[in-house]
Amino acid sequence: MKRLQCDVAVVGCGVAGLSAALSALEAGASVIVLERAPEHDRGGNTRWTGALLRVTDAGEPGDDFRSGYLLGAGYHLLPEFVRSSAGAYETWPSLVKALPFVDRELLDVFIAGVPAGLKWLRELGVPLEHDTFPFVPAIPPLVGVKGGGKTIVETLCPLVTKQGGTILYETTAYRLLQDEDNRVTGVKGADANNESVVVAAKSVVLASGGFEGNPAMMAQYIGPNSRYMRPVARGGWYNKGEGIRMALDIGAAPAGDYADCHRECIDPRSDHAEALVNAFPLGIVVNRRGERFFDEASNDFSFIQEGPSVAINSQPGGIGYFIYDSRIDEAGDWRAAIRSDQPPIEAATIAELAAKIGAPAESLKQTIRDFNAGCSDDPVDMTTFDGHGTRGVTPKKSNFARRIARPPFGCYPMISAVVFTYGALRVNKDAQVVNTSGAVIPGLYAAGETVGIVYGTYVAATSVLRGLVFGRRAGTHAAKG
Ligand SMILES: Cc1cc2nc3c(=O)[nH]c(=O)nc-3n(C[C@H](O)[C@H](O)[C@H](O)COP(=O)(O)OP(=O)(O)OC[C@H]3O[C@@H](n4cnc5c(N)ncnc54)[C@H](O)[C@@H]3O)c2cc1C
C-alpha cells in the first residue's frame, strides 16, 4: 500500500482538476492529483475537445449565457423554493440548498468567473482566438483555445509539477475517507497493479468528469437505449463516475439531470474523435426501415445536436442514415461539417443505396418520392435558416428542403454519441459539495462535469468554462483548509 499526504487531493486532470490543482498551489497548498489515464492519454474529455468558449473576443459571456441557463434552471420548480433562493444563502431552507436546480448564486459566480478565468488561462500560456462552428446559423459569439483542449492539458500539467504538485498517473480514486465528524480526510484509490493508494488530505476536489464511460451507470440513468451510444471521444471512456458515486455514497446531494446527457451525431465507423456528421440538414435522415423520423433542419439552434441525436438513438439499432444527392455540392464546403475519416456510402440509384445500408428498397424509394413531392428546386443558402420548408410532408423539414433526385447518391450512417453526462453533484458557490440536507460536507469539493448544472438543453460551449471557473473556486477555497 502507498500512503501519501497533502493539503489538497484532486481527482482528475482535465480542465477542472488542473484549474483546481494550480489554484490550490498558487494559494500555498501542497497538491496531489490522482489521474486514471496514463500520462500520454491524460486529461479526459478536455484532451479531445475543440474547446469552443461561449464568450466574445473580449472574453465576456454574452447575454444568452445567463438566459440559456435560466431557461434550463430545472424542471417545474416549486415557486416557493425559487422565491426563497432570492435572499441570502444563509436564509435558504435546507431543502433549497440541496435542490437540484441552477440557483442564482451559482450562476452569478459562474458568469462572473469567466473573464477572470480566461485571463488566468491566457497568462499561464494558453492561447485563445476567435472561432466559429461550421453550418450552425445564428451561432453565438465564440472564442476557441488554439490547439483545442489538448493545449490546456499539455500547458497546465507541466505547470502543476513545476509548482511542486504531484500527478499520480494510472491511479484511480474509488472511495472517500472520512473522520468521525464526517469531514473528508482523503481519498483511497488503486494504481495500475491494483495496489492501494491512500492519499490523506485536508480537502478533496472531485474533478473526475461524468459517467459517460460507464455503461452500467449509462443504462441505469440514461436508459436502455444508451446501449447504442458511446463516448464521442476517447477521453470520455476514462470517466466512469466514481467521483460522483463515492460522494453520493457519503450522502452528497445529486444535481443535474441524471436522465439526460449532451449528445452529438457521429459516424460509428470512424475512429476519429467527434466524428461529426453535421451536414445532415442538407439532406434527409432515414432509419433502417427507410423512413424519415424527424425534422432534419428545424429552426432551433440546437437542431444539429441534441434533438436529432435523441431521435436517432430511439430508432431500431440506435442508427440513422444521412442521405443526399450530388446537388449538395451547390451548398459550398459542406464537407467541413463532416469530421468522419470514413468515405460516404455511394450509389447510382436509390435501390442500390438501400441495398448497401440494408434498408428495404421500396420503402426508401417511397420515402424519397414523398419527400421530393413537398420540396422546391431553389438554390440552397446554408448561411441562414432559409425558410424553404417542405409542404405536406410528415415529418416536416423546416429549412433547406430540396429534392433528392440527382445521382450519384451518398450516405453517412449516424449514431448518438455521449459528450458528457449531466447528472452529478450539488455544490454551493465555493464548489463545496453539500449533502442531501443542504449542509456542506467539510473537506469535499467538486468541479467541472462532476458539478450538476445542466437540465434540458445544454447551453453549448460552456462546459470547459464550467471546469475552469469551478475548478479555480474549488482549489482556492480548498487551499484555505
Ligand atoms: C469531442 C468533444 C468536444 C467538446 N467540445 C466542447 C466545446 O467546444 N466547448 C465546451 O465548452 N465543451 C466541449 N466539450 C465538453 C468539455 O470538453 C468537457 O465537458 C470538459 O472538458 C470537462 O472537463 P472536466 O475537467 O470536468 O472533465 P474531463 O476533462 O473529462 O477530466 C476528467 C478527468 O478525470 C479522470 N478520472 C475519471 N475518473 C477518475 C477516477 N476515478 N480516478 C482518477 N481519475 C479519474 C479522467 O481520466 C480525466 O482526466 C467537448 C467534449 C468532447 C469530448
XYZ file of C-alpha atoms in Angstrom, residues 3-479:
477
model
C 0.441 6.198 1.737
C 0.765 9.848 0.784
C -0.213 13.126 2.348
C -1.054 16.620 1.091
C -3.293 19.606 1.744
C -5.475 19.196 -1.344
C -6.046 15.958 -3.251
C -7.553 16.418 -6.700
C -9.192 13.583 -8.634
C -8.783 14.033 -12.392
C -6.590 16.209 -14.597
C -8.962 17.711 -17.132
C -9.570 21.451 -17.188
C -11.431 21.299 -13.859
C -8.829 19.274 -11.969
C -5.902 21.245 -13.367
C -7.573 24.570 -12.588
C -8.203 23.351 -9.035
C -4.679 21.980 -8.605
C -2.951 25.124 -9.869
C -5.203 27.457 -7.880
C -4.524 25.468 -4.712
C -0.784 25.544 -5.421
C -0.932 29.299 -6.054
C -2.603 29.656 -2.646
C 0.298 27.829 -0.994
C -1.222 24.351 -0.541
C 0.522 21.069 -1.289
C -1.310 19.138 -4.007
C -1.552 15.551 -5.258
C -3.579 14.778 -8.383
C -4.885 11.248 -8.983
C -5.406 10.534 -12.686
C -6.751 7.271 -14.098
C -5.145 7.672 -17.531
C -1.508 7.091 -18.375
C 0.465 10.292 -18.890
C 0.280 10.211 -22.698
C -3.525 9.992 -22.630
C -4.173 12.283 -19.642
C -6.924 14.846 -19.452
C -10.244 13.045 -20.060
C -12.705 14.883 -22.259
C -10.659 18.061 -22.049
C -7.892 16.451 -24.098
C -10.282 15.904 -27.032
C -12.471 18.971 -27.021
C -12.150 21.682 -29.650
C -12.721 23.919 -26.599
C -15.105 26.426 -28.120
C -15.977 29.005 -25.496
C -19.255 30.929 -25.488
C -17.703 34.356 -24.983
C -16.964 37.456 -27.030
C -13.446 38.138 -28.266
C -13.045 40.245 -25.105
C -13.700 37.116 -23.027
C -17.143 38.230 -21.797
C -20.103 35.833 -21.680
C -22.908 37.104 -23.956
C -26.452 37.757 -22.683
C -27.600 34.363 -23.949
C -25.249 32.667 -21.483
C -27.336 33.722 -18.485
C -30.694 33.448 -20.265
C -29.770 29.964 -21.525
C -29.032 28.715 -18.012
C -32.097 30.432 -16.575
C -34.296 28.741 -19.202
C -32.848 25.385 -18.158
C -32.544 26.004 -14.411
C -34.578 22.907 -13.540
C -37.934 21.322 -14.253
C -41.262 22.614 -12.869
C -39.555 24.145 -9.874
C -41.727 24.843 -6.855
C -42.196 28.644 -6.976
C -41.777 28.881 -3.207
C -38.330 27.282 -3.473
C -37.268 29.685 -6.209
C -38.575 32.665 -4.174
C -36.684 31.619 -1.106
C -33.429 31.382 -3.077
C -33.641 35.147 -3.772
C -32.419 36.056 -0.267
C -29.026 35.475 1.354
C -27.786 31.861 1.084
C -27.738 31.517 4.888
C -31.509 32.036 4.941
C -32.324 29.350 2.368
C -34.240 26.356 3.691
C -32.078 23.226 3.734
C -34.355 21.743 1.065
C -33.382 24.559 -1.301
C -29.669 24.243 -0.568
C -29.899 20.599 -1.662
C -32.369 21.206 -4.504
C -31.284 20.136 -7.985
C -31.529 23.466 -9.819
C -29.283 26.245 -11.100
C -29.531 28.781 -8.307
C -28.839 32.481 -8.678
C -25.657 32.386 -6.575
C -24.155 29.564 -8.574
C -24.972 31.199 -11.894
C -23.642 34.585 -10.746
C -20.275 33.199 -9.671
C -20.082 31.098 -12.833
C -20.647 34.051 -15.141
C -18.553 36.476 -13.098
C -15.714 33.956 -13.004
C -15.450 33.568 -16.777
C -13.448 36.705 -17.762
C -11.062 36.318 -14.819
C -10.688 32.601 -15.551
C -9.837 33.226 -19.187
C -7.343 35.953 -18.264
C -5.692 33.492 -15.844
C -5.599 30.795 -18.535
C -4.026 33.190 -21.024
C -1.418 34.284 -18.500
C -0.497 30.643 -17.940
C 0.249 30.360 -21.656
C -2.990 29.003 -23.154
C -3.652 30.959 -26.373
C -7.237 31.927 -27.303
C -8.576 33.044 -30.693
C -11.843 33.998 -32.399
C -13.663 30.864 -33.590
C -16.801 29.615 -35.362
C -18.774 26.390 -35.749
C -19.489 25.189 -39.285
C -23.084 25.074 -40.511
C -24.884 26.427 -37.500
C -26.729 29.592 -38.455
C -27.294 32.106 -35.653
C -24.213 30.943 -33.806
C -23.400 32.942 -30.641
C -20.009 34.669 -30.366
C -17.291 32.068 -29.881
C -13.668 32.024 -28.865
C -11.574 28.880 -29.170
C -8.457 27.578 -27.479
C -5.691 27.332 -30.087
C -4.992 23.620 -30.436
C -8.157 22.721 -28.514
C -8.378 21.241 -25.034
C -5.141 19.326 -25.539
C -3.352 22.672 -25.296
C -4.982 23.239 -21.895
C -3.897 19.823 -20.628
C -0.391 19.948 -22.040
C 0.196 23.503 -20.806
C -1.242 23.111 -17.299
C 0.009 19.604 -16.370
C 3.699 20.603 -16.529
C 2.885 23.727 -14.502
C 1.368 21.579 -11.734
C 4.600 19.624 -11.359
C 6.761 22.734 -11.844
C 4.945 24.390 -8.950
C 5.585 21.429 -6.666
C 2.422 19.378 -7.208
C 2.451 15.639 -7.889
C 0.378 13.869 -10.522
C -0.128 10.134 -9.930
C -0.931 8.620 -13.326
C -2.754 5.330 -13.789
C -4.188 5.865 -10.322
C -7.933 5.549 -9.941
C -9.781 7.001 -6.959
C -12.566 4.809 -5.589
C -13.509 5.884 -2.099
C -13.541 8.921 0.155
C -12.069 8.767 3.649
C -13.933 10.497 6.474
C -13.331 11.120 10.145
C -15.889 10.753 12.923
C -17.150 14.304 12.317
C -17.981 13.482 8.691
C -15.085 15.568 7.458
C -13.476 14.221 4.307
C -9.881 13.375 5.186
C -8.591 11.918 1.968
C -9.218 9.533 -0.850
C -8.423 5.904 -1.496
C -7.503 4.552 -4.896
C -5.592 1.894 -6.740
C -2.633 2.026 -9.093
C -2.119 0.197 -12.398
C -1.379 -3.049 -10.498
C -4.486 -2.591 -8.352
C -2.307 -1.835 -5.348
C -3.814 0.516 -2.785
C -3.002 4.205 -2.834
C -4.198 6.211 0.137
C -3.900 9.979 -0.026
C -4.590 11.715 3.276
C -5.648 15.309 2.609
C -7.304 18.256 4.334
C -9.579 18.569 1.307
C -10.507 16.541 -1.758
C -11.612 18.058 -5.080
C -13.593 15.663 -7.279
C -12.923 16.652 -10.892
C -13.289 13.223 -12.437
C -15.836 14.079 -15.124
C -19.215 12.421 -15.506
C -20.178 8.785 -16.050
C -20.146 8.722 -19.865
C -17.561 5.911 -19.849
C -19.555 3.635 -17.536
C -22.141 1.526 -19.412
C -23.778 0.396 -16.160
C -24.425 3.956 -14.974
C -25.441 4.998 -18.503
C -28.071 2.253 -18.617
C -29.169 2.955 -15.033
C -29.654 6.698 -15.519
C -29.927 7.449 -19.240
C -31.899 4.318 -20.094
C -31.722 1.133 -22.155
C -31.035 2.873 -25.473
C -27.698 4.037 -24.081
C -26.565 0.579 -25.208
C -26.300 2.115 -28.694
C -24.221 5.091 -27.550
C -20.530 5.533 -26.927
C -18.396 8.445 -25.713
C -17.818 10.921 -28.525
C -14.060 10.761 -27.972
C -11.543 8.501 -26.303
C -11.224 10.681 -23.180
C -14.818 10.026 -22.129
C -14.048 6.344 -21.606
C -11.893 7.307 -18.602
C -14.862 8.966 -16.885
C -16.654 6.121 -15.151
C -18.482 8.084 -12.495
C -16.532 7.046 -9.388
C -16.235 10.669 -8.269
C -19.996 11.087 -8.343
C -20.687 7.686 -6.824
C -18.219 7.976 -3.929
C -19.721 11.348 -2.996
C -23.300 10.053 -3.215
C -22.173 7.140 -1.016
C -21.325 9.548 1.822
C -24.561 11.491 1.478
C -23.863 14.126 -1.194
C -26.874 15.723 -2.877
C -27.343 14.784 -6.523
C -27.820 17.631 -9.031
C -28.020 17.998 -12.792
C -30.322 15.921 -14.954
C -29.463 12.272 -14.313
C -31.814 11.173 -17.078
C -30.064 13.070 -19.858
C -26.696 13.886 -21.365
C -25.135 16.083 -24.028
C -25.057 14.258 -27.341
C -23.767 14.641 -30.875
C -24.371 12.681 -34.086
C -21.294 10.797 -35.225
C -20.293 8.260 -37.854
C -19.977 4.945 -35.947
C -17.471 3.613 -38.496
C -14.918 6.259 -37.595
C -12.067 6.075 -35.081
C -11.847 9.865 -35.052
C -12.748 11.899 -32.004
C -16.018 13.759 -32.549
C -16.591 12.177 -35.996
C -19.496 14.557 -36.616
C -21.955 14.160 -39.474
C -23.322 17.682 -39.171
C -24.185 18.163 -42.850
C -27.441 16.232 -42.441
C -29.616 19.380 -42.642
C -28.693 19.327 -46.370
C -30.428 16.010 -46.964
C -32.715 13.592 -45.189
C -32.150 11.092 -42.417
C -33.847 7.702 -42.528
C -33.883 4.703 -40.218
C -33.259 1.038 -41.013
C -36.820 0.830 -42.329
C -36.020 3.536 -44.881
C -38.346 6.046 -43.181
C -37.745 9.649 -42.157
C -38.448 10.337 -38.495
C -37.563 13.961 -37.585
C -37.218 17.496 -38.949
C -33.640 17.473 -40.257
C -33.384 21.282 -40.262
C -35.588 22.852 -37.611
C -35.209 26.493 -36.555
C -33.874 25.520 -33.175
C -30.216 26.476 -32.705
C -29.533 23.083 -31.164
C -31.087 21.356 -34.205
C -27.764 19.962 -35.153
C -27.130 18.181 -31.838
C -29.481 17.130 -29.072
C -32.832 16.644 -30.837
C -31.508 14.678 -33.816
C -29.264 12.606 -31.547
C -32.195 11.639 -29.332
C -34.346 10.876 -32.372
C -31.672 8.679 -33.958
C -30.955 6.884 -30.687
C -34.619 5.883 -30.379
C -34.694 4.193 -33.811
C -34.094 0.453 -34.353
C -30.451 -0.276 -33.562
C -29.976 3.354 -32.478
C -28.837 4.254 -36.001
C -29.836 6.666 -38.767
C -28.598 7.306 -42.316
C -27.994 10.782 -43.747
C -28.808 10.632 -47.474
C -28.025 13.334 -50.044
C -27.691 13.735 -53.792
C -24.983 15.324 -55.944
C -26.609 18.771 -55.719
C -25.252 19.005 -52.192
C -22.086 20.449 -53.749
C -24.067 23.610 -54.513
C -24.048 24.269 -50.759
C -20.321 25.010 -50.794
C -17.863 23.317 -48.483
C -20.379 21.003 -46.805
C -17.603 18.509 -46.097
C -16.353 20.877 -43.382
C -19.328 19.687 -41.359
C -18.257 16.034 -41.659
C -15.449 15.003 -39.334
C -15.528 11.279 -40.087
C -12.430 9.739 -41.653
C -14.645 7.231 -43.481
C -15.830 7.767 -47.060
C -19.548 8.116 -47.775
C -21.511 5.091 -48.965
C -22.220 5.928 -52.622
C -24.678 4.544 -55.157
C -26.012 5.383 -58.616
C -29.615 4.602 -57.656
C -31.749 4.707 -54.534
C -32.319 0.954 -54.801
C -28.571 0.350 -54.791
C -28.146 2.675 -51.822
C -30.926 0.862 -49.948
C -29.156 -2.449 -50.530
C -25.869 -1.015 -49.251
C -27.383 0.232 -45.988
C -29.709 -2.726 -45.522
C -32.981 -0.777 -45.791
C -35.993 -2.078 -47.779
C -35.624 -0.532 -51.270
C -39.344 0.092 -51.857
C -39.702 1.837 -48.521
C -36.696 4.110 -49.123
C -37.856 4.956 -52.653
C -41.342 5.813 -51.366
C -39.870 7.988 -48.576
C -37.834 9.949 -51.113
C -40.792 10.249 -53.532
C -42.971 11.646 -50.721
C -40.239 13.989 -49.557
C -39.473 15.279 -53.070
C -43.144 15.974 -53.709
C -43.076 18.564 -50.925
C -39.786 20.291 -51.901
C -38.583 23.115 -54.132
C -35.621 23.220 -56.503
C -34.324 26.623 -55.335
C -30.618 27.009 -54.622
C -29.565 26.312 -51.042
C -28.245 29.049 -48.769
C -26.712 27.447 -45.713
C -25.589 30.695 -44.105
C -29.029 31.291 -42.646
C -32.231 29.396 -41.968
C -33.639 29.846 -45.480
C -37.260 29.084 -44.590
C -37.587 26.664 -47.508
C -39.603 24.020 -45.744
C -41.438 21.005 -47.122
C -45.170 21.201 -47.788
C -47.493 18.334 -46.940
C -44.692 16.057 -45.773
C -44.612 14.345 -42.385
C -42.365 14.922 -40.562
C -41.821 18.398 -41.954
C -38.359 19.598 -42.864
C -38.321 23.315 -41.968
C -35.300 24.625 -43.904
C -33.036 23.624 -46.789
C -35.718 21.322 -48.221
C -34.500 20.400 -51.709
C -35.326 17.348 -53.836
C -33.062 14.342 -53.583
C -33.015 13.394 -57.231
C -29.701 13.824 -58.967
C -27.334 10.808 -58.807
C -24.928 9.780 -57.534
C -26.433 9.481 -54.076
C -24.380 9.496 -50.896
C -24.932 8.429 -47.337
C -23.303 8.552 -43.903
C -24.512 6.339 -41.028
C -25.079 8.238 -37.769
C -25.388 7.268 -34.114
C -25.866 9.339 -30.994
C -22.644 9.741 -29.016
C -22.468 10.997 -25.441
C -20.291 14.069 -24.993
C -20.813 14.298 -21.241
C -23.448 13.336 -18.693
C -25.471 15.909 -16.733
C -26.163 14.006 -13.502
C -23.579 14.950 -10.888
C -23.226 16.689 -7.502
C -24.808 19.707 -5.844
C -22.332 22.383 -4.821
C -22.509 25.861 -3.299
C -20.834 28.914 -4.793
C -17.437 27.885 -3.395
C -17.738 24.489 -5.107
C -18.206 22.768 -1.742
C -20.328 19.657 -2.064
C -23.491 19.771 0.058
C -25.266 16.759 1.497
C -28.851 15.739 0.835
C -29.954 18.008 3.685
C -28.132 21.032 2.275
C -25.221 21.096 4.733
C -21.657 21.414 3.471
C -19.663 18.165 3.593
C -16.470 19.571 5.123
C -13.387 18.977 3.026
C -15.230 17.931 -0.129
C -15.347 19.939 -3.371
C -16.443 19.233 -6.935
C -15.673 20.888 -10.255
C -16.325 20.509 -13.975
C -18.616 17.746 -15.175
C -18.725 16.452 -11.591
C -20.866 19.520 -10.785
C -24.504 19.153 -11.856
C -25.906 22.291 -13.501
C -27.489 21.139 -16.754
C -31.235 20.495 -17.059
C -32.685 20.182 -20.562
C -30.744 21.662 -23.440
C -27.072 22.269 -22.652
C -26.001 25.862 -23.249
C -23.411 24.985 -25.881
C -19.743 25.852 -25.430
C -19.922 26.440 -21.663
C -18.550 23.166 -20.309
C -14.845 23.968 -20.469
C -15.724 27.284 -18.814
C -17.604 25.442 -16.046
C -14.477 23.360 -15.377
C -12.269 26.421 -15.395
C -14.424 28.570 -13.110
C -15.488 25.966 -10.546
C -12.062 24.313 -10.634
C -10.451 27.611 -9.646
C -13.044 28.270 -6.954
C -12.640 24.778 -5.546
C -8.836 24.919 -5.491
C -8.680 28.366 -3.924
C -11.245 27.551 -1.214
C -9.857 24.086 -0.518
C -6.368 25.539 -0.008
